[in-house]
Coordinates of C-alpha atoms in Angstrom, one line a residue:
Chain A
X1 CA 10.7 -309.7 -59.1
X2 CA 14.2 -309.5 -60.6
X3 CA 15.8 -312.9 -61.6
X4 CA 18.8 -312.3 -59.3
X5 CA 16.4 -312.3 -56.3
X6 CA 15.5 -316.0 -56.8
X7 CA 16.8 -318.7 -54.6
X8 CA 18.6 -321.6 -56.4
X9 CA 15.5 -323.8 -55.9
X10 CA 13.2 -321.1 -57.4
X11 CA 15.5 -320.5 -60.3
X12 CA 15.7 -324.2 -60.9
X13 CA 11.9 -324.4 -61.4
X14 CA 11.8 -321.3 -63.6
X15 CA 14.7 -322.6 -65.8
X16 CA 13.0 -326.1 -66.0
X17 CA 9.7 -324.5 -66.9
X18 CA 11.2 -322.4 -69.6
X19 CA 10.1 -319.2 -67.9
X20 CA 13.7 -318.0 -67.6
X21 CA 16.9 -318.7 -69.5
X22 CA 20.3 -319.0 -67.9
X23 CA 21.4 -316.0 -70.0
X24 CA 18.6 -313.9 -68.5
X25 CA 19.4 -315.0 -65.0
X26 CA 23.2 -314.5 -65.5
X27 CA 22.7 -311.1 -67.1
X28 CA 20.5 -310.1 -64.2
X29 CA 23.3 -311.1 -61.7
X30 CA 25.9 -309.3 -63.7
X31 CA 23.8 -306.1 -63.8
X32 CA 23.2 -306.4 -60.1
X33 CA 27.0 -306.6 -59.6
X34 CA 27.5 -303.5 -61.7
X35 CA 24.8 -301.7 -59.6
X36 CA 25.9 -302.6 -56.1
X37 CA 29.5 -303.9 -56.1
X38 CA 30.9 -300.4 -56.1
X39 CA 29.5 -300.2 -52.5
X40 CA 29.7 -303.8 -51.4
X41 CA 33.2 -304.8 -52.9
X42 CA 32.6 -308.5 -52.9
X43 CA 34.4 -309.3 -56.1
X44 CA 38.2 -309.4 -56.8
X45 CA 37.3 -310.3 -60.4
X46 CA 34.1 -310.5 -62.4
X47 CA 34.3 -312.9 -65.3
X48 CA 31.5 -311.6 -67.4
X49 CA 32.5 -312.9 -70.8
X50 CA 33.2 -316.4 -69.6
X51 CA 30.0 -316.4 -67.5
X52 CA 27.8 -315.5 -70.5
X53 CA 29.4 -318.3 -72.5
X54 CA 28.7 -320.7 -69.7
X55 CA 25.1 -319.4 -69.5
X56 CA 24.6 -320.0 -73.2
X57 CA 26.0 -323.6 -72.9
X58 CA 23.7 -324.1 -70.0
X59 CA 20.7 -323.0 -72.1
X60 CA 21.6 -325.5 -74.7
X61 CA 21.8 -328.2 -72.0
X62 CA 18.4 -327.0 -70.5
X63 CA 16.8 -327.4 -74.0
X64 CA 17.6 -331.1 -73.9
X65 CA 15.4 -331.5 -70.8
X66 CA 18.0 -333.5 -69.0
X67 CA 20.0 -330.9 -67.2
X68 CA 21.7 -331.3 -63.8
X69 CA 20.2 -329.5 -60.7
X70 CA 22.7 -326.6 -60.8
X71 CA 22.6 -326.1 -64.5
X72 CA 22.4 -322.4 -65.4
X73 CA 22.8 -321.2 -61.8
X74 CA 25.2 -318.3 -61.2
X75 CA 27.8 -318.8 -58.5
X76 CA 30.7 -316.8 -57.1
X77 CA 33.9 -318.6 -55.8
X78 CA 36.1 -317.7 -52.9
X79 CA 39.4 -316.8 -54.6
X80 CA 41.3 -319.8 -53.1
X81 CA 39.6 -322.3 -55.3
X82 CA 41.7 -323.1 -58.4
X83 CA 40.0 -322.2 -61.6
X84 CA 41.6 -323.2 -64.9
X85 CA 42.7 -320.2 -66.9
X86 CA 41.2 -317.8 -64.3
X87 CA 43.4 -315.9 -61.9
X88 CA 43.3 -317.3 -58.3
X89 CA 44.9 -314.9 -55.9
X90 CA 44.0 -316.3 -52.4
X91 CA 43.7 -312.6 -51.5
X92 CA 47.5 -312.3 -51.6
X93 CA 49.9 -310.2 -53.5
X94 CA 52.2 -313.3 -53.7
X95 CA 49.6 -315.0 -55.9
X96 CA 48.4 -311.9 -57.7
X97 CA 49.2 -313.3 -61.2
X98 CA 48.7 -317.0 -60.5
X99 CA 46.6 -318.7 -63.3
X100 CA 45.9 -322.3 -62.3
X101 CA 46.3 -324.9 -65.1
X102 CA 43.5 -327.0 -63.6
X103 CA 40.2 -326.7 -61.8
X104 CA 39.6 -327.6 -58.2
X105 CA 37.4 -330.7 -57.9
X106 CA 34.5 -328.7 -56.5
X107 CA 34.8 -326.2 -59.4
X108 CA 34.9 -329.1 -61.9
X109 CA 31.8 -330.6 -60.3
X110 CA 29.9 -327.2 -60.5
X111 CA 31.0 -326.8 -64.1
X112 CA 30.0 -330.4 -65.0
X113 CA 26.5 -329.6 -63.7
X114 CA 26.4 -326.6 -66.0
X115 CA 26.7 -324.0 -63.3
X116 CA 27.8 -320.5 -64.2
X117 CA 30.8 -318.8 -62.5
X118 CA 30.3 -315.0 -62.4
X119 CA 33.6 -314.3 -60.6
X120 CA 36.1 -314.7 -57.8
X121 CA 35.4 -313.1 -54.4
X122 CA 37.3 -311.4 -51.6
X123 CA 38.8 -313.2 -48.7
X124 CA 41.4 -312.7 -45.9
X125 CA 44.8 -313.4 -47.3
X126 CA 45.3 -317.2 -47.3
X127 CA 42.0 -317.4 -45.4
X128 CA 43.7 -316.0 -42.3
X129 CA 41.3 -313.6 -40.6
X130 CA 37.7 -313.1 -39.4
X131 CA 36.7 -309.9 -41.3
X132 CA 38.2 -310.2 -44.8
X133 CA 40.1 -307.0 -44.0
X134 CA 43.3 -308.9 -44.7
X135 CA 42.6 -309.0 -48.4
X136 CA 45.3 -307.5 -50.6
X137 CA 42.7 -306.4 -53.2
X138 CA 39.3 -305.4 -51.9
X139 CA 37.5 -305.5 -48.6
X140 CA 33.8 -306.5 -48.7
X141 CA 31.2 -304.4 -46.8
X142 CA 28.4 -305.9 -44.8
X143 CA 25.4 -305.6 -47.1
X144 CA 23.1 -304.9 -44.1
X145 CA 25.1 -301.9 -42.8
X146 CA 27.7 -299.7 -44.2
X147 CA 31.0 -299.5 -42.4
X148 CA 30.5 -303.0 -40.8
X149 CA 32.5 -306.1 -41.6
X150 CA 31.1 -308.9 -43.7
X151 CA 33.1 -311.4 -41.6
X152 CA 35.7 -313.7 -42.8
X153 CA 37.6 -315.3 -44.2
X154 CA 34.9 -316.1 -46.8
X155 CA 33.6 -312.6 -46.5
X156 CA 33.2 -312.0 -50.2
X157 CA 31.2 -315.3 -50.6
X158 CA 28.8 -314.2 -47.9
X159 CA 28.4 -310.6 -49.0
X160 CA 28.0 -311.6 -52.7
X161 CA 25.2 -314.0 -51.8
X162 CA 23.5 -311.6 -49.2
X163 CA 23.7 -308.7 -51.7
X164 CA 22.1 -310.9 -54.3
X165 CA 25.0 -310.6 -56.8
X166 CA 24.8 -314.3 -57.4
X167 CA 22.6 -317.2 -56.2
X168 CA 25.2 -319.2 -54.3
X169 CA 28.9 -319.3 -53.5
X170 CA 31.6 -321.8 -52.4
X171 CA 33.8 -320.8 -49.4
X172 CA 36.2 -322.6 -47.1
X173 CA 36.1 -323.0 -43.3
X174 CA 39.2 -323.6 -41.3
X175 CA 38.0 -322.2 -38.0
X176 CA 34.6 -320.8 -38.8
X177 CA 35.3 -319.0 -42.1
X178 CA 32.0 -320.2 -43.8
X179 CA 29.7 -320.1 -40.7
X180 CA 30.9 -316.8 -39.3
X181 CA 30.5 -314.6 -42.4
X182 CA 27.2 -316.4 -43.2
X183 CA 26.0 -315.4 -39.7
X184 CA 27.2 -311.8 -40.0
X185 CA 25.6 -311.4 -43.5
X186 CA 22.4 -313.3 -42.9
X187 CA 22.8 -316.2 -45.2
X188 CA 23.1 -320.0 -44.7
X189 CA 26.7 -321.4 -44.4
X190 CA 27.5 -325.1 -44.2
X191 CA 30.8 -326.5 -43.1
X192 CA 30.7 -330.2 -44.0
X193 CA 32.4 -333.0 -42.1
X194 CA 36.2 -333.2 -42.6
X195 CA 36.7 -335.5 -45.6
X196 CA 33.2 -335.1 -47.0
X197 CA 34.2 -332.7 -49.8
X198 CA 37.3 -333.0 -51.8
X199 CA 39.9 -330.3 -51.3
X200 CA 41.9 -330.9 -54.5
X201 CA 42.6 -327.5 -55.9
X202 CA 41.8 -325.6 -52.7
X203 CA 44.9 -323.5 -51.8
X204 CA 45.9 -325.0 -48.4
X205 CA 45.9 -323.1 -45.1
X206 CA 45.7 -325.7 -42.4
X207 CA 45.3 -329.2 -43.9
X208 CA 43.9 -331.0 -40.9
X209 CA 41.1 -328.3 -40.5
X210 CA 40.3 -326.9 -44.0
X211 CA 36.9 -327.8 -45.5
X212 CA 35.0 -326.5 -48.5
X213 CA 31.2 -325.7 -48.3
X214 CA 28.3 -323.7 -49.7
X215 CA 27.0 -320.2 -48.8
X216 CA 23.4 -319.8 -50.0
X217 CA 20.2 -317.8 -49.3
X218 CA 18.2 -320.7 -47.9
X219 CA 18.6 -324.2 -46.4
X220 CA 17.3 -326.0 -49.5
X221 CA 19.9 -324.3 -51.7
X222 CA 22.6 -325.4 -49.3
X223 CA 21.5 -329.0 -49.5
X224 CA 21.3 -328.7 -53.3
X225 CA 24.9 -327.5 -53.5
X226 CA 26.1 -330.1 -51.1
X227 CA 24.6 -332.8 -53.3
X228 CA 26.7 -331.4 -56.1
X229 CA 30.1 -331.1 -54.3
X230 CA 30.2 -333.9 -51.7
X231 CA 31.9 -337.2 -52.3
X232 CA 35.2 -339.1 -52.4
X233 CA 37.9 -338.0 -54.8
X234 CA 41.0 -340.0 -55.5
X235 CA 42.9 -336.8 -55.9
X236 CA 42.4 -335.8 -52.3
X237 CA 43.6 -338.7 -50.1
X238 CA 41.9 -337.2 -47.1
X239 CA 38.4 -337.4 -48.7
X240 CA 36.4 -340.2 -47.3
X241 CA 34.4 -343.0 -49.0
X242 CA 31.0 -342.6 -47.3
X243 CA 27.5 -343.1 -48.6
X244 CA 26.1 -339.9 -50.0
X245 CA 22.5 -339.2 -49.1
X246 CA 20.3 -336.9 -51.1
X247 CA 20.6 -333.9 -48.7
X248 CA 17.4 -332.3 -49.9
X249 CA 15.5 -335.4 -48.7
X250 CA 16.3 -334.3 -45.1
X251 CA 14.3 -331.1 -45.4
X252 CA 11.3 -332.4 -43.6
X253 CA 8.9 -330.6 -41.2
X254 CA 9.0 -331.6 -37.6
X255 CA 11.7 -332.6 -35.2
X256 CA 10.0 -335.5 -33.4
X257 CA 12.5 -338.0 -32.0
X258 CA 15.5 -335.6 -32.4
X259 CA 17.4 -334.6 -29.3
X260 CA 18.9 -331.1 -29.4
X261 CA 21.8 -330.4 -27.0
X262 CA 22.5 -327.0 -25.5
X263 CA 26.2 -326.8 -24.7
X264 CA 26.3 -324.6 -21.6
X265 CA 29.9 -323.3 -22.3
X266 CA 28.7 -321.6 -25.5
X267 CA 26.4 -319.3 -23.5
X268 CA 29.1 -317.8 -21.2
X269 CA 30.3 -314.2 -20.4
X270 CA 30.8 -312.0 -23.4
X271 CA 27.7 -313.3 -25.2
X272 CA 25.7 -310.3 -26.6
X273 CA 22.2 -310.5 -25.0
X274 CA 20.6 -309.9 -28.4
X275 CA 22.5 -312.9 -29.8
X276 CA 21.4 -315.0 -26.8
X277 CA 17.8 -314.0 -27.4
X278 CA 17.9 -315.1 -31.1
X279 CA 19.4 -318.4 -30.2
X280 CA 16.7 -318.9 -27.5
X281 CA 14.2 -318.3 -30.3
X282 CA 15.8 -321.1 -32.3
X283 CA 15.7 -323.5 -29.3
X284 CA 12.0 -322.7 -28.8
X285 CA 11.3 -323.2 -32.5
X286 CA 12.9 -326.7 -32.5
X287 CA 11.1 -327.5 -29.3
X288 CA 7.7 -326.6 -30.7
X289 CA 8.5 -328.8 -33.7
X290 CA 8.8 -331.7 -31.4
X291 CA 12.5 -331.8 -30.5
X292 CA 13.6 -332.9 -27.1
X293 CA 16.0 -330.3 -25.5
X294 CA 18.8 -331.5 -23.3
X295 CA 21.7 -329.8 -21.5
X296 CA 25.2 -330.9 -22.4
X297 CA 28.7 -329.8 -21.5
X298 CA 31.8 -329.4 -23.7
X299 CA 34.2 -328.7 -20.8
X300 CA 37.3 -328.0 -22.9
X301 CA 35.7 -325.2 -25.0
X302 CA 37.8 -322.5 -23.3
X303 CA 41.0 -324.1 -24.6
X304 CA 39.9 -324.3 -28.3
X305 CA 41.2 -320.9 -29.4
X306 CA 44.7 -321.7 -28.0
X307 CA 44.7 -325.1 -29.6
X308 CA 43.5 -323.8 -32.9
X309 CA 46.1 -321.0 -33.2
X310 CA 48.9 -323.3 -32.5
X311 CA 47.8 -326.1 -34.8
X312 CA 46.6 -323.9 -37.7
X313 CA 49.6 -321.7 -37.6
X314 CA 52.0 -324.7 -37.4
X315 CA 50.3 -326.3 -40.5
X316 CA 50.2 -322.9 -42.3
X317 CA 53.9 -322.3 -41.7
X318 CA 54.6 -325.6 -43.4
X319 CA 52.0 -325.2 -46.2
X320 CA 53.2 -321.6 -47.0
X321 CA 56.8 -322.6 -47.4
X322 CA 56.0 -323.3 -51.0
X323 CA 55.7 -319.6 -51.8
X324 CA 59.3 -319.0 -52.6
X325 CA 59.2 -317.3 -56.0
X326 CA 60.5 -320.3 -57.9
X327 CA 57.6 -322.1 -59.7
X328 CA 54.7 -319.7 -59.5
X329 CA 53.5 -316.5 -58.0
X330 CA 55.3 -313.3 -57.3
X331 CA 59.1 -313.1 -57.4
X332 CA 61.4 -310.3 -56.3
X333 CA 63.4 -309.9 -59.5
X334 CA 66.2 -307.9 -58.0
X335 CA 67.7 -310.4 -55.6
X336 CA 71.3 -311.5 -56.4
X337 CA 71.3 -314.9 -54.6
X338 CA 68.8 -317.6 -54.2
X339 CA 68.3 -317.2 -50.5
X340 CA 67.9 -313.4 -50.9
X341 CA 65.3 -314.1 -53.5
X342 CA 63.4 -316.4 -51.1
X343 CA 63.5 -313.8 -48.3
X344 CA 62.7 -310.7 -50.5
X345 CA 59.9 -312.5 -52.3
X346 CA 58.2 -313.7 -49.1
X347 CA 58.7 -310.5 -47.2
X348 CA 57.1 -308.3 -49.8
X349 CA 54.6 -310.9 -51.0
X350 CA 52.9 -311.8 -47.7
X351 CA 50.8 -309.4 -45.6
X352 CA 51.2 -308.9 -41.8
X353 CA 48.7 -311.4 -40.6
X354 CA 50.2 -314.2 -42.7
X355 CA 53.7 -313.3 -41.5
X356 CA 52.4 -313.3 -37.9
X357 CA 51.0 -316.8 -38.3
X358 CA 54.1 -318.2 -40.1
X359 CA 56.2 -316.9 -37.2
X360 CA 53.9 -318.4 -34.5
X361 CA 53.8 -321.7 -36.4
X362 CA 57.5 -321.9 -37.1
X363 CA 58.2 -321.1 -33.4
X364 CA 55.7 -323.8 -32.2
X365 CA 57.4 -326.4 -34.4
X366 CA 60.9 -325.3 -33.8
X367 CA 63.4 -327.4 -31.9
X368 CA 62.9 -327.1 -28.1
X369 CA 59.4 -325.8 -28.3
X370 CA 57.6 -328.6 -30.3
X371 CA 56.5 -330.6 -27.2
X372 CA 55.4 -327.5 -25.3
X373 CA 53.3 -326.1 -28.0
X374 CA 52.5 -328.3 -31.0
X375 CA 52.3 -331.6 -29.2
X376 CA 50.5 -330.1 -26.3
X377 CA 47.9 -328.6 -28.5
X378 CA 47.4 -331.9 -30.4
X379 CA 46.8 -333.6 -27.1
X380 CA 44.2 -331.1 -26.0
X381 CA 42.6 -331.5 -29.4
X382 CA 42.0 -335.1 -28.4
X383 CA 40.2 -333.9 -25.3
X384 CA 38.0 -331.5 -27.4
X385 CA 37.1 -334.3 -29.8
X386 CA 36.2 -336.6 -26.9
X387 CA 34.0 -333.8 -25.4
X388 CA 31.9 -333.9 -28.6
X389 CA 31.8 -337.7 -28.7
X390 CA 30.5 -337.7 -25.1
X391 CA 27.9 -335.0 -25.9
X392 CA 26.6 -336.9 -28.9
X393 CA 25.7 -339.8 -26.7
X394 CA 22.9 -337.8 -25.2
X395 CA 21.9 -335.6 -28.2
X396 CA 21.8 -335.7 -32.0
X397 CA 22.9 -332.2 -32.6
X398 CA 24.0 -329.1 -30.7
X399 CA 22.5 -325.6 -31.0
X400 CA 24.4 -322.4 -30.1
X401 CA 25.4 -319.0 -31.3
X402 CA 27.8 -318.7 -34.2
X403 CA 29.6 -315.6 -32.9
X404 CA 29.4 -313.9 -29.5
X405 CA 28.3 -310.6 -31.2
X406 CA 26.7 -309.4 -34.5
X407 CA 29.0 -307.8 -37.1
X408 CA 31.4 -305.1 -35.8
X409 CA 32.8 -301.9 -37.3
X410 CA 35.6 -302.2 -39.8
X411 CA 39.1 -301.6 -38.3
X412 CA 37.9 -302.4 -34.7
X413 CA 40.6 -305.0 -34.0
X414 CA 43.3 -303.6 -36.3
X415 CA 46.1 -303.6 -33.7
X416 CA 44.9 -306.4 -31.5
X417 CA 45.2 -309.8 -33.2
X418 CA 44.3 -311.7 -30.1
X419 CA 41.0 -310.0 -29.6
X420 CA 40.2 -311.0 -33.2
X421 CA 41.2 -314.6 -32.6
X422 CA 38.9 -314.8 -29.5
X423 CA 35.9 -313.8 -31.6
X424 CA 36.1 -317.3 -33.2
X425 CA 35.6 -319.2 -30.0
X426 CA 32.3 -320.7 -30.9
X427 CA 33.2 -322.0 -34.4
X428 CA 36.7 -323.3 -34.0
X429 CA 35.9 -326.6 -32.1
X430 CA 34.0 -328.0 -35.0
X431 CA 37.1 -327.8 -37.2
X432 CA 39.3 -329.3 -34.5
X433 CA 36.8 -332.2 -34.1
X434 CA 36.2 -332.5 -37.8
X435 CA 32.4 -332.4 -37.3
X436 CA 29.9 -330.6 -39.6
X437 CA 28.3 -327.3 -38.6
X438 CA 25.8 -325.0 -40.2
X439 CA 24.9 -321.3 -39.6
X440 CA 21.3 -320.4 -40.3
X441 CA 19.8 -316.9 -40.1
X442 CA 17.9 -316.5 -36.8
X443 CA 17.1 -312.8 -36.4
X444 CA 18.4 -309.3 -36.4
X445 CA 20.0 -307.0 -33.8
X446 CA 18.2 -303.8 -32.8
X447 CA 20.4 -301.9 -35.2
X448 CA 19.6 -304.2 -38.2
X449 CA 22.5 -306.6 -38.3
X450 CA 21.8 -310.3 -38.9
X451 CA 22.3 -312.9 -36.2
X452 CA 22.8 -316.5 -37.1
X453 CA 22.2 -319.8 -35.2
X454 CA 24.8 -322.5 -35.3
X455 CA 23.9 -326.2 -35.4
X456 CA 26.6 -328.8 -35.1
X457 CA 26.3 -332.6 -35.5
X458 CA 28.3 -335.8 -35.3
X459 CA 30.6 -336.8 -38.2
X460 CA 28.8 -337.3 -41.5
X461 CA 25.4 -336.2 -40.1
X462 CA 24.9 -333.2 -42.3
X463 CA 21.4 -334.6 -42.9
X464 CA 20.3 -333.9 -39.3
X465 CA 21.7 -330.4 -39.5
X466 CA 19.8 -329.7 -42.7
X467 CA 16.6 -331.0 -41.1
X468 CA 17.0 -328.8 -38.0
X469 CA 18.1 -325.7 -40.0
X470 CA 15.1 -326.2 -42.3
X471 CA 12.8 -326.2 -39.3
X472 CA 14.5 -323.1 -37.8
X473 CA 14.1 -321.3 -41.1
X474 CA 10.5 -322.2 -41.4
X475 CA 9.8 -320.8 -37.9
X476 CA 11.7 -317.5 -38.4
X477 CA 10.7 -316.9 -42.0
X478 CA 14.1 -315.4 -42.7
X479 CA 15.1 -317.3 -45.8
X480 CA 16.1 -315.2 -48.8
X481 CA 15.8 -311.8 -47.1
X482 CA 17.3 -308.9 -49.1
X483 CA 19.1 -305.9 -47.6
X484 CA 18.5 -302.5 -49.0
X485 CA 21.7 -301.3 -50.6
X486 CA 22.2 -297.7 -51.4
Chain B
X1 CA 58.2 -312.5 -21.4
X2 CA 57.4 -315.6 -23.4
X3 CA 59.5 -314.6 -26.4
X4 CA 62.4 -312.2 -27.0
X5 CA 63.2 -309.9 -29.9
X6 CA 66.2 -312.2 -30.6
X7 CA 64.0 -315.3 -30.8
X8 CA 61.6 -313.6 -33.2
X9 CA 64.6 -312.7 -35.3
X10 CA 65.8 -316.3 -35.3
X11 CA 62.3 -317.7 -36.2
X12 CA 62.0 -315.1 -39.0
X13 CA 65.3 -316.3 -40.4
X14 CA 64.0 -320.0 -40.2
X15 CA 60.9 -318.9 -42.0
X16 CA 62.8 -316.9 -44.7
X17 CA 61.3 -313.6 -43.8
X18 CA 63.1 -310.3 -43.5
X19 CA 62.0 -308.0 -40.7
X20 CA 62.7 -304.3 -40.2
X21 CA 63.5 -303.1 -36.7
X22 CA 60.0 -301.7 -36.5
X23 CA 58.4 -305.0 -37.6
X24 CA 60.5 -307.0 -35.2
X25 CA 59.5 -304.8 -32.2
X26 CA 55.8 -305.0 -33.2
X27 CA 55.8 -308.7 -33.9
X28 CA 57.6 -309.5 -30.7
X29 CA 54.9 -307.7 -28.7
X30 CA 52.1 -309.4 -30.5
X31 CA 53.6 -312.8 -30.4
X32 CA 54.3 -312.4 -26.7
X33 CA 50.7 -311.6 -26.1
X34 CA 49.5 -314.6 -28.1
X35 CA 52.0 -317.0 -26.5
X36 CA 51.0 -315.8 -23.0
X37 CA 47.4 -316.6 -23.9
X38 CA 48.2 -320.1 -25.3
X39 CA 50.1 -320.9 -22.1
X40 CA 46.6 -321.5 -20.7
X41 CA 47.0 -325.1 -22.1
X42 CA 49.5 -325.7 -19.3
X43 CA 46.5 -325.8 -16.9
X44 CA 45.6 -329.2 -18.3
X45 CA 47.4 -332.4 -17.4
X46 CA 47.8 -334.2 -20.7
X47 CA 50.1 -337.0 -19.6
X48 CA 49.1 -340.1 -21.5
X49 CA 46.7 -338.4 -23.8
X50 CA 47.5 -339.4 -27.4
X51 CA 47.8 -336.4 -29.8
X52 CA 45.2 -336.0 -32.6
X53 CA 46.6 -335.0 -35.9
X54 CA 43.5 -335.6 -38.0
X55 CA 40.0 -335.7 -36.5
X56 CA 39.0 -338.4 -38.9
X57 CA 41.9 -340.7 -39.5
X58 CA 42.3 -342.6 -42.7
X59 CA 45.2 -344.9 -43.2
X60 CA 47.2 -345.7 -46.4
X61 CA 45.5 -343.9 -49.2
X62 CA 47.5 -345.8 -51.8
X63 CA 46.6 -346.5 -55.4
X64 CA 47.8 -348.9 -58.0
X65 CA 51.0 -347.8 -59.6
X66 CA 49.5 -346.9 -63.0
X67 CA 50.4 -344.0 -65.2
X68 CA 47.7 -341.3 -65.1
X69 CA 47.1 -338.0 -66.8
X70 CA 49.2 -335.2 -65.3
X71 CA 50.1 -331.6 -66.2
X72 CA 52.2 -331.2 -69.4
X73 CA 55.6 -329.6 -69.1
X74 CA 54.2 -326.4 -70.7
X75 CA 51.3 -326.3 -68.2
X76 CA 53.6 -326.9 -65.3
X77 CA 55.9 -324.1 -66.4
X78 CA 53.1 -321.7 -67.3
X79 CA 53.2 -319.8 -64.0
X80 CA 57.0 -319.7 -63.6
X81 CA 58.3 -316.2 -62.9
X82 CA 61.4 -317.0 -64.9
X83 CA 61.6 -320.0 -67.2
X84 CA 63.9 -321.2 -70.0
X85 CA 63.0 -324.1 -72.2
X86 CA 62.1 -327.0 -69.8
X87 CA 63.3 -325.4 -66.6
X88 CA 62.6 -322.8 -63.9
X89 CA 65.5 -320.4 -63.6
X90 CA 66.7 -319.1 -60.2
X91 CA 69.6 -316.8 -59.2
X92 CA 73.0 -318.4 -59.3
X93 CA 73.6 -320.8 -56.4
X94 CA 77.3 -321.6 -56.6

């Protein structure tokens, strides 16, 4: 077995037992990247030299016998997490040369544990998209099938973990951007509760929805990374002071006493029968572990896409106003006046999807339309949130598909943004309600594409999701499966 | 029609984006489709429903007014596309 094939948990044991060094493990991942990234295209930038230095430092730490749980483990990072001295592009030409003078809190936490950063991975520009095709630099392939999308916007995170180019990755999820690519690539993706993980140093897309979380090859690894990154941070005033459990302690066999809700609106028209079958398998698995299955309703589900695109675009239009060519990023150097410089910089620095959302957001917030669009959407958001609160009176978690279909061919929605937006219908509500959600591999389609199962829970109950995901994983035996890449 | 070419042109101006004729035509069509879709929210009576701006609300994240470590001037200027001594340089305004 090659070291890069290990899960984080397995590598931890091998490192602690002295059977493996971080340098060997890191070198193995870097070799793997050299072998397969020419066909997978996960990485915008591989940071080999820095990674080997970090690995050597980790080996010194390991020798003391007192290393942290992620010490010596190679990670990739979605390229919207600020890394001190390391270019952070956000998948955009406008930040092509941006070198942050500080680390994001989550990056600092990984580094403090002695984790190794092997590089920055592909994403849709400013996290806007569902396929990572809106990346200005590279577009990741689905490691399970050539010519198919890896999902998005954390597509490079998912493809790098699935293709075994690293052992784990951090992504961000504004409307499904961790869970959806995890599902499409056959890995575990956790979106924590809003406020659970600090977003200091995360390049903002939609501030009331964005959340950082791990993509890993099994559920235990996901819990291990959550242990490392969760917690209050004074530098992010939206992070919440809450007790932090040891998430790995929730990985117990059996579901006795747990009520699992099936939201009927998530199983409507347009759901691929193969996806439905995989989710049914997950329901049966939890039932046979002792869970009680109940039917629940989230009646406003059909409105979530409309609410999401108004709110996220409105917030994005405001957040992205900062890219004006003055203090960082790309600047059009030929402009004669300040206002020309703003316009030329933004017009040639942003891609189409970003411009589209800035326009929708600016329109929704503009005088005369604010009440009809932004305020209306914020009111319906209240109804969506209260749907979940009602549902959680009769169940402890919800089980559903992550996406209506497995991965699709690249370029399929190129000229139809709305069709693309609608594919996010099953993941968006969790962001609007701020609740946690996890995508765990559940099976494969007849043509070999992974299909995930989504579990959603009440605020700050990631522990329940980890327990259920662990039981699904044990039943399906899909943890840490490797695609053949060639 | 939910949005006209002129309105898109106006919004682009507010957002400091230049648009070619081709882009304006394409964006108008796409925005119109999206706005027609979101009009589905009108089916719901939301009179008296309070808006949600954050799913998990926290109030007043204040801290004591103490000096804390922050970026140095050099660090803050390090990404400036055009800097001079302690300042960012922009094209002439007046």
